[in-house]
Amino acid sequence: MKLDYLCLGLVAALLGFSVAAESGLVASKLRYAGKAPIVSLRKALPSELPGWQVEHLRIGPTETDSSEIARTLNFDQLIFRRYHSAMGSFSLYVAYWPPQKMSPVLVGGHTPDRCWVSSGWTCDAESLSWTCDVDHKPLFPAQYRVFHDAAGEVQQVIYWHLSGGKPFGGDYHINSSRSIFAYWKSVFLYHTGGNDEQYFIRINSQQSFESLWNDPGFRKLMEALAKLCLADPVATHSKAAGDARGSPPRAGVTGG
């Protein structure tokens, strides 16, 4: 008898989930049907920076095969550029998903911690809350990493994954196994129309970010990223108005 009640309960739960999912998907489609794209990365992010030359890139080895990753990540828009100057170079990677396009758990599974390491890079240091501000606007805390490859090349990396206008990933450590609860929470939101737009932003360079922050061209790019999605609206109101323009990053870096 108890088994029968358990089976009935499971069936009822599945039916409830199916109804909620269908209702959520319909509501989501109605909400965004006929609307213009929410954002244009090409318009929002300058391709020309003072003192820098730009090179437009295809997705490379650190993101796995280009065609395969495009199918897997299913992004709507992608910007992938390398900027060169006399001081060195840095790369910018920005992907965008409109609401209800992709589960944030799936997007969060393709970070440098996974893709770079699987391509032969080794993580030497990390910070889980890398902070900075641009033009008096504090940015959302970023993930910071230092990697090296077999040839000895060293790259400093910062990245953000935003979902619904705030950093995603608070339910689990990015380097640890994701919790079952966080996974199914994301799945439920995805199938009930609860997922918002997402951004994944990565900047990597052999140069230190402290030196890049002092460059007017790099600062122009960071100002555009802040306006696009990276400015933390809560921190902006709590910061003192006298903070230095374009403050370099501040983070407690630990070995990893």
GROMACS .gro file of C-alpha atoms in nm:
model
  256
    1MET     CA    1   0.000   0.000   0.000
    2LYS     CA    2   0.280   0.242   0.091
    3LEU     CA    3   0.450   0.162  -0.239
    4ASP     CA    4   0.129   0.244  -0.427
    5TYR     CA    5   0.104   0.582  -0.254
    6LEU     CA    6   0.469   0.649  -0.332
    7CYS     CA    7   0.417   0.568  -0.699
    8LEU     CA    8   0.108   0.790  -0.712
    9GLY     CA    9   0.303   1.069  -0.548
   10LEU     CA   10   0.585   1.041  -0.800
   11VAL     CA   11   0.340   1.040  -1.091
   12ALA     CA   12   0.164   1.346  -0.950
   13ALA     CA   13   0.496   1.525  -0.905
   14LEU     CA   14   0.601   1.447  -1.262
   15LEU     CA   15   0.266   1.564  -1.397
   16GLY     CA   16   0.295   1.883  -1.193
   17PHE     CA   17   0.646   1.945  -1.324
   18SER     CA   18   0.530   1.883  -1.682
   19VAL     CA   19   0.240   2.127  -1.647
   20ALA     CA   20   0.464   2.389  -1.487
   21ALA     CA   21   0.727   2.341  -1.755
   22GLU     CA   22   0.476   2.369  -2.039
   23SER     CA   23   0.314   2.677  -1.884
   24GLY     CA   24   0.653   2.834  -1.826
   25LEU     CA   25   0.770   2.771  -2.179
   26VAL     CA   26   0.451   2.915  -2.326
   27ALA     CA   27   0.471   3.221  -2.101
   28SER     CA   28   0.837   3.267  -2.188
   29LYS     CA   29   0.769   3.244  -2.562
   30LEU     CA   30   0.482   3.494  -2.535
   31ARG     CA   31   0.694   3.728  -2.326
   32TYR     CA   32   0.980   3.747  -2.575
   33ALA     CA   33   0.794   3.678  -2.902
   34GLY     CA   34   0.840   3.947  -3.163
   35LYS     CA   35   1.092   4.143  -2.960
   36ALA     CA   36   1.414   4.267  -3.113
   37PRO     CA   37   1.741   4.118  -2.984
   38ILE     CA   38   1.798   4.246  -2.633
   39VAL     CA   39   2.160   4.336  -2.697
   40SER     CA   40   2.409   4.366  -2.983
   41LEU     CA   41   2.761   4.278  -2.875
   42ARG     CA   42   2.915   4.428  -3.188
   43LYS     CA   43   2.751   4.764  -3.118
   44ALA     CA   44   2.819   4.754  -2.746
   45LEU     CA   45   3.189   4.663  -2.758
   46PRO     CA   46   3.438   4.879  -2.953
   47SER     CA   47   3.648   4.691  -3.205
   48GLU     CA   48   3.896   4.980  -3.224
   49LEU     CA   49   4.088   5.087  -2.914
   50PRO     CA   50   4.339   5.375  -2.897
   51GLY     CA   51   4.690   5.237  -2.939
   52TRP     CA   52   4.576   4.879  -3.017
   53GLN     CA   53   4.531   4.673  -3.332
   54VAL     CA   54   4.248   4.420  -3.336
   55GLU     CA   55   4.246   4.064  -3.471
   56HIS     CA   56   3.916   3.878  -3.501
   57LEU     CA   57   3.951   3.517  -3.390
   58ARG     CA   58   3.768   3.190  -3.425
   59ILE     CA   59   3.713   2.969  -3.122
   60GLY     CA   60   4.040   2.787  -3.064
   61PRO     CA   61   4.193   2.496  -2.875
   62THR     CA   62   4.121   2.633  -2.527
   63GLU     CA   63   3.749   2.629  -2.611
   64THR     CA   64   3.774   2.285  -2.783
   65ASP     CA   65   3.672   2.241  -3.147
   66SER     CA   66   3.500   2.551  -3.283
   67SER     CA   67   3.204   2.380  -3.451
   68GLU     CA   68   3.151   2.139  -3.164
   69ILE     CA   69   3.156   2.407  -2.894
   70ALA     CA   70   2.922   2.629  -3.096
   71ARG     CA   71   2.668   2.346  -3.111
   72THR     CA   72   2.717   2.262  -2.744
   73LEU     CA   73   2.696   2.614  -2.604
   74ASN     CA   74   2.426   2.728  -2.846
   75PHE     CA   75   2.504   3.098  -2.797
   76ASP     CA   76   2.322   3.366  -2.992
   77GLN     CA   77   2.615   3.606  -3.023
   78LEU     CA   78   2.990   3.576  -2.983
   79ILE     CA   79   3.278   3.825  -2.981
   80PHE     CA   80   3.629   3.678  -2.985
   81ARG     CA   81   3.915   3.923  -3.046
   82ARG     CA   82   4.284   3.967  -2.977
   83TYR     CA   83   4.418   4.319  -2.927
   84HIS     CA   84   4.788   4.395  -2.997
   85SER     CA   85   5.002   4.692  -2.895
   86ALA     CA   86   5.365   4.771  -2.817
   87MET     CA   87   5.311   4.657  -2.457
   88GLY     CA   88   5.181   4.313  -2.559
   89SER     CA   89   4.839   4.164  -2.627
   90PHE     CA   90   4.520   4.046  -2.463
   91SER     CA   91   4.221   3.842  -2.580
   92LEU     CA   92   3.852   3.913  -2.526
   93TYR     CA   93   3.581   3.647  -2.540
   94VAL     CA   94   3.216   3.744  -2.487
   95ALA     CA   95   2.920   3.509  -2.543
   96TYR     CA   96   2.554   3.601  -2.505
   97TRP     CA   97   2.236   3.397  -2.457
   98PRO     CA   98   1.886   3.553  -2.454
   99PRO     CA   99   1.636   3.443  -2.190
  100GLN     CA  100   1.536   3.076  -2.195
  101LYS     CA  101   1.806   2.984  -2.450
  102MET     CA  102   2.047   2.781  -2.235
  103SER     CA  103   2.068   2.635  -1.886
  104PRO     CA  104   2.324   2.830  -1.678
  105VAL     CA  105   2.457   2.503  -1.538
  106LEU     CA  106   2.552   2.393  -1.891
  107VAL     CA  107   2.711   2.730  -1.965
  108GLY     CA  108   2.895   2.715  -1.632
  109GLY     CA  109   3.043   2.380  -1.729
  110HIS     CA  110   3.259   2.546  -1.998
  111THR     CA  111   3.493   2.766  -1.796
  112PRO     CA  112   3.874   2.788  -1.823
  113ASP     CA  113   3.889   2.554  -1.523
  114ARG     CA  114   3.755   2.281  -1.748
  115CYS     CA  115   3.828   2.376  -2.109
  116TRP     CA  116   4.179   2.514  -2.058
  117VAL     CA  117   4.283   2.232  -1.826
  118SER     CA  118   4.148   1.969  -2.067
  119SER     CA  119   4.358   2.137  -2.341
  120GLY     CA  120   4.681   2.091  -2.143
  121TRP     CA  121   4.702   2.407  -1.934
  122THR     CA  122   4.778   2.394  -1.561
  123CYS     CA  123   4.623   2.630  -1.307
  124ASP     CA  124   4.890   2.782  -1.081
  125ALA     CA  125   4.685   3.034  -0.882
  126GLU     CA  126   4.327   3.145  -0.836
  127SER     CA  127   4.104   3.401  -0.670
  128LEU     CA  128   3.730   3.344  -0.641
  129SER     CA  129   3.646   3.710  -0.580
  130TRP     CA  130   3.865   3.936  -0.795
  131THR     CA  131   3.747   4.296  -0.756
  132CYS     CA  132   3.800   4.614  -0.954
  133ASP     CA  133   3.623   4.931  -1.063
  134VAL     CA  134   3.608   5.139  -1.380
  135ASP     CA  135   3.520   5.509  -1.391
  136HIS     CA  136   3.396   5.498  -1.029
  137LYS     CA  137   3.180   5.192  -1.110
  138PRO     CA  138   3.265   4.876  -0.915
  139LEU     CA  139   3.235   4.567  -1.132
  140PHE     CA  140   3.089   4.236  -1.026
  141PRO     CA  141   3.361   4.018  -0.867
  142ALA     CA  142   3.536   3.804  -1.127
  143GLN     CA  143   3.708   3.469  -1.121
  144TYR     CA  144   4.088   3.509  -1.157
  145ARG     CA  145   4.330   3.237  -1.267
  146VAL     CA  146   4.695   3.200  -1.366
  147PHE     CA  147   4.767   2.918  -1.614
  148HIS     CA  148   5.078   2.783  -1.783
  149ASP     CA  149   5.113   2.535  -2.069
  150ALA     CA  150   5.373   2.269  -2.148
  151ALA     CA  151   5.589   2.522  -2.336
  152GLY     CA  152   5.602   2.750  -2.032
  153GLU     CA  153   5.367   3.021  -2.161
  154VAL     CA  154   5.184   3.192  -1.875
  155GLN     CA  155   4.841   3.350  -1.909
  156GLN     CA  156   4.649   3.552  -1.655
  157VAL     CA  157   4.273   3.505  -1.692
  158ILE     CA  158   3.970   3.682  -1.551
  159TYR     CA  159   3.616   3.575  -1.631
  160TRP     CA  160   3.253   3.635  -1.538
  161HIS     CA  161   2.940   3.425  -1.590
  162LEU     CA  162   2.629   3.638  -1.540
  163SER     CA  163   2.272   3.510  -1.534
  164GLY     CA  164   1.981   3.744  -1.479
  165GLY     CA  165   2.211   4.040  -1.425
  166LYS     CA  166   2.422   3.888  -1.146
  167PRO     CA  167   2.707   3.638  -1.112
  168PHE     CA  168   2.602   3.275  -1.142
  169GLY     CA  169   2.766   2.996  -0.946
  170GLY     CA  170   2.698   3.080  -0.585
  171ASP     CA  171   2.548   2.738  -0.525
  172TYR     CA  172   2.874   2.554  -0.588
  173HIS     CA  173   3.248   2.610  -0.612
  174ILE     CA  174   3.348   2.635  -0.977
  175ASN     CA  175   3.630   2.383  -0.930
  176SER     CA  176   3.427   2.129  -0.734
  177SER     CA  177   3.158   1.882  -0.832
  178ARG     CA  178   2.833   2.068  -0.877
  179SER     CA  179   2.571   1.986  -0.617
  180ILE     CA  180   2.269   1.784  -0.725
  181PHE     CA  181   2.042   2.053  -0.580
  182ALA     CA  182   2.203   2.333  -0.784
  183TYR     CA  183   2.184   2.121  -1.100
  184TRP     CA  184   1.815   2.033  -1.069
  185LYS     CA  185   1.730   2.387  -0.960
  186SER     CA  186   1.876   2.514  -1.287
  187VAL     CA  187   1.703   2.240  -1.489
  188PHE     CA  188   1.367   2.330  -1.332
  189LEU     CA  189   1.413   2.700  -1.402
  190TYR     CA  190   1.518   2.626  -1.760
  191HIS     CA  191   1.207   2.415  -1.830
  192THR     CA  192   0.967   2.654  -1.657
  193GLY     CA  193   1.081   2.968  -1.833
  194GLY     CA  194   1.270   3.094  -1.531
  195ASN     CA  195   1.613   3.147  -1.682
  196ASP     CA  196   1.718   3.499  -1.776
  197GLU     CA  197   1.970   3.627  -2.026
  198GLN     CA  198   2.331   3.523  -1.976
  199TYR     CA  199   2.679   3.654  -2.050
  200PHE     CA  200   3.012   3.476  -2.034
  201ILE     CA  201   3.308   3.715  -2.048
  202ARG     CA  202   3.675   3.618  -2.043
  203ILE     CA  203   3.990   3.829  -2.076
  204ASN     CA  204   4.334   3.671  -2.082
  205SER     CA  205   4.684   3.811  -2.129
  206GLN     CA  206   5.050   3.752  -2.057
  207GLN     CA  207   5.054   4.106  -1.919
  208SER     CA  208   4.950   4.177  -1.564
  209PHE     CA  209   4.604   4.324  -1.530
  210GLU     CA  210   4.750   4.597  -1.311
  211SER     CA  211   4.950   4.724  -1.611
  212LEU     CA  212   4.658   4.682  -1.852
  213TRP     CA  213   4.433   4.883  -1.622
  214ASN     CA  214   4.660   5.185  -1.666
  215ASP     CA  215   4.619   5.179  -2.046
  216PRO     CA  216   4.354   5.419  -2.187
  217GLY     CA  217   4.254   5.177  -2.465
  218PHE     CA  218   4.201   4.885  -2.230
  219ARG     CA  219   4.011   5.111  -1.992
  220LYS     CA  220   3.782   5.215  -2.279
  221LEU     CA  221   3.695   4.850  -2.337
  222MET     CA  222   3.632   4.790  -1.968
  223GLU     CA  223   3.403   5.094  -1.956
  224ALA     CA  224   3.200   4.942  -2.241
  225LEU     CA  225   3.182   4.606  -2.060
  226ALA     CA  226   3.074   4.782  -1.741
  227LYS     CA  227   2.794   4.957  -1.929
  228LEU     CA  228   2.694   4.633  -2.102
  229CYS     CA  229   2.659   4.411  -1.795
  230LEU     CA  230   2.955   4.411  -1.555
  231ALA     CA  231   2.880   4.716  -1.338
  232ASP     CA  232   2.749   4.605  -0.999
  233PRO     CA  233   2.446   4.831  -0.929
  234VAL     CA  234   2.442   4.753  -0.557
  235ALA     CA  235   2.813   4.817  -0.506
  236THR     CA  236   2.794   5.134  -0.716
  237HIS     CA  237   2.567   5.298  -0.462
  238SER     CA  238   2.772   5.182  -0.166
  239LYS     CA  239   3.116   5.288  -0.297
  240ALA     CA  240   3.264   5.622  -0.202
  241ALA     CA  241   3.246   5.880  -0.477
  242GLY     CA  242   3.617   5.954  -0.446
  243ASP     CA  243   3.745   5.615  -0.565
  244ALA     CA  244   4.020   5.640  -0.824
  245ARG     CA  245   3.923   5.611  -1.189
  246GLY     CA  246   4.003   5.272  -1.335
  247SER     CA  247   4.138   5.122  -1.014
  248PRO     CA  248   4.350   4.811  -1.080
  249PRO     CA  249   4.234   4.472  -0.953
  250ARG     CA  250   4.244   4.380  -0.588
  251ALA     CA  251   4.236   4.014  -0.493
  252GLY     CA  252   4.378   3.770  -0.246
  253VAL     CA  253   4.536   3.514  -0.477
  254THR     CA  254   4.594   3.163  -0.353
  255GLY     CA  255   4.783   2.878  -0.509
  256GLY     CA  256   4.572   2.630  -0.704
   0.00000   0.00000   0.00000
